[in-house]
């Protein structure tokens, strides 16, 4: 059993490496802060802090997979947040139509990026750099008269700060959150077993029973512990739920649908994809359109969390999202990268910031340390990749 | 260049062999690529190394060049009487072992002289002496019988000349042992002839060559000695006098292949596909690549398109297959009697046409994907359940093709990157068979693959036409065109200039048409 565990670890060191790094980072900060880092309040906080970067990282993963980059998402997010604020505060628009309009604008901006990159053939770096400048200008124009726009709409602000309601009204524990956690674990176990049986049916290699059970126990207990912590505080935050849903949809889309296959095919070998009847233009449009939608979502999450639209909102979000995707193991050479791993990448970076804030590391050193971690993560990725092949 | 007289003096002191590789064993995770291989090369000879794909030729040469560094393999390399422990390719080049790879290592955007001295620039106190560089470059080329404008960029020359530039580059490094990996696989007959002549000339200058090639006729033409590898073992080393191709083939595949082009016997039907007055303008290079093409193919027929490299055959296929981004086209296409227009490859695929690219790695396969995802990528909708890919069915389909096409792999989840050329070609074929085409366009279907796999691919082609499929085969290998086609079109200078039936066609007639233009 230990032999299998060892070869398993060796074979999948790349996949597991990031999780191991995450655990180590969490343990170190927990130790340095006397347990404060892993407290219910802080964990809950951590997820809310990373939300607007996490959704960007999901979209950015696909952009990088098809060998492009999107630099416009940072100020795009800031600009769209400001639009939301203006619509609600200066035009008295209700929350739902505001969100829908901002989503639609996000998609349109993304499609414009995609159009110039695919049909006209502009390098994505140039196109989205221009987009970044334009959005930055737009954001300044939008906030010129008023300066920071304070958002005083409680429903809207709930998105970035609120928690899901508990239908059971228990004093000590958020029962709904616990139930959701249990359901997720049950689903996870069900699908793992189904997948294993399928593999056995086709005589593929599978984990031995003890290792398989060990894996399920390990992951279930981590998920269980996480939900337990959140339940013992305020329960699941809306931000957490939104990130979870986005990740789930994108995970399914990339791994189970023809569209997902086509995206990875275009990234893996655009010429071969083209000759296979896949339209590069359509895929590029879709990926940038989706990036635009997620940019809008990110803008809403950020504006809602800080209950305002500021002239500097969105600064460097694009680089945080790109860093999260690279820490999560996407390859600039195209065709490689998982959405779920990018989320973990975002979590690693967010944990670093959160932990360093708790122990009082100055902002200047925070940047230096984050840069070093980014290099370390990608070096690890490259080294383990060449070993695997 | 090795000075001839100096060379003769040294012969007296050194052994007969310039290179001895003793008991080389190299293992990769899960496979023993080389198993106690012994390989000896005599001073000043042309030694051909042959074997099927995956037999270990390339690995052996990579061990020799230091690509696989000392310590990652077992055994000894003795070069010029001294044991060598190369850690990098640079180490082996320092003692005079230079490899020219199948994929040329030239920088297209640099000039000829810059390329020739790339990596070992002629410097004076750290500053490149361009005048001397240019003179030396011209001197080296002259030795090969070529006078080129060395200030032109490499991309302005054809593959044949580029190959010469590669050799010039090797000569400028004071090469003693030149390794050529499939040097003629991308060349037409005339350029191949020239290249082989140059290798023979180098021999007279005292340069030893190791030639890896799948083309047995050229092996027999130039080799002094032939070593055959099979499954990572040295099968035999023989002197090249009066041995026949069949003997070599037997050593290579371990069995006799009596007729490399299997016979077929079936009815040919009515016209399936016809191309009239076809012209294609290459938007990138801004010139007509197809100037005039009229041809047709009937049901159950194999039509060969022969011609020299650069005759516009691949461009003809690409432009027909629907590539408005790259080509502006005019002319008419008729499929099953109806006029059709293909605005994109997916239109062509929907009509029932499949195009198996000549460039497996470049635009045929997605190397990072596994076998099964490569097979289904061109027709995913066939296995969709709602919006989801039915992965169970995908497995069944891929397993089917793996068995019927005899794709050698440890599972259908193996990455295509790690397959040998022949097996990659089969995956490529499986991918296009999965779209169940009525017309299959095969572009150089057997380039760079070995005799055994070739034979298998020919047999598959025969089975397909027997089922009523039509095949257009573009090929630069005349024996293959003659052996497999019912009818042959000859293309030259962007035009289809002639049509020959299987009975009247000979190599001479085709070549005469192809070069006459």
PDB file of C-alpha atoms in Angstrom, chain B residues 1 76 131 186 196 218 225 232 256 368-369 382 406 408 453 488 505:
ATOM      1  CA  UNK B   1      37.781  20.424 -43.314  1.00  0.00           C
ATOM      2  CA  UNK B  76      30.798   2.722 -23.752  1.00  0.00           C
ATOM      3  CA  UNK B 131      33.665  39.862 -43.572  1.00  0.00           C
ATOM      4  CA  UNK B 186      11.494  16.083 -47.523  1.00  0.00           C
ATOM      5  CA  UNK B 196      23.516  11.707 -51.924  1.00  0.00           C
ATOM      6  CA  UNK B 218      19.168   5.109 -51.666  1.00  0.00           C
ATOM      7  CA  UNK B 225      28.085  -0.894 -44.605  1.00  0.00           C
ATOM      8  CA  UNK B 232      16.390  -2.099 -29.696  1.00  0.00           C
ATOM      9  CA  UNK B 256       9.267 -11.468 -45.365  1.00  0.00           C
ATOM     10  CA  UNK B 368      -0.613  16.705 -26.024  1.00  0.00           C
ATOM     11  CA  UNK B 369      -3.943  14.883 -26.344  1.00  0.00           C
ATOM     12  CA  UNK B 382     -21.327  11.761 -33.234  1.00  0.00           C
ATOM     13  CA  UNK B 406      -3.177  -2.141 -35.081  1.00  0.00           C
ATOM     14  CA  UNK B 408       0.728  -0.024 -31.000  1.00  0.00           C
ATOM     15  CA  UNK B 453       3.764   0.142 -41.171  1.00  0.00           C
ATOM     16  CA  UNK B 488      -2.374   9.010 -61.766  1.00  0.00           C
ATOM     17  CA  UNK B 505       2.408   4.762 -66.089  1.00  0.00           C
TER      18      UNK B 505
END
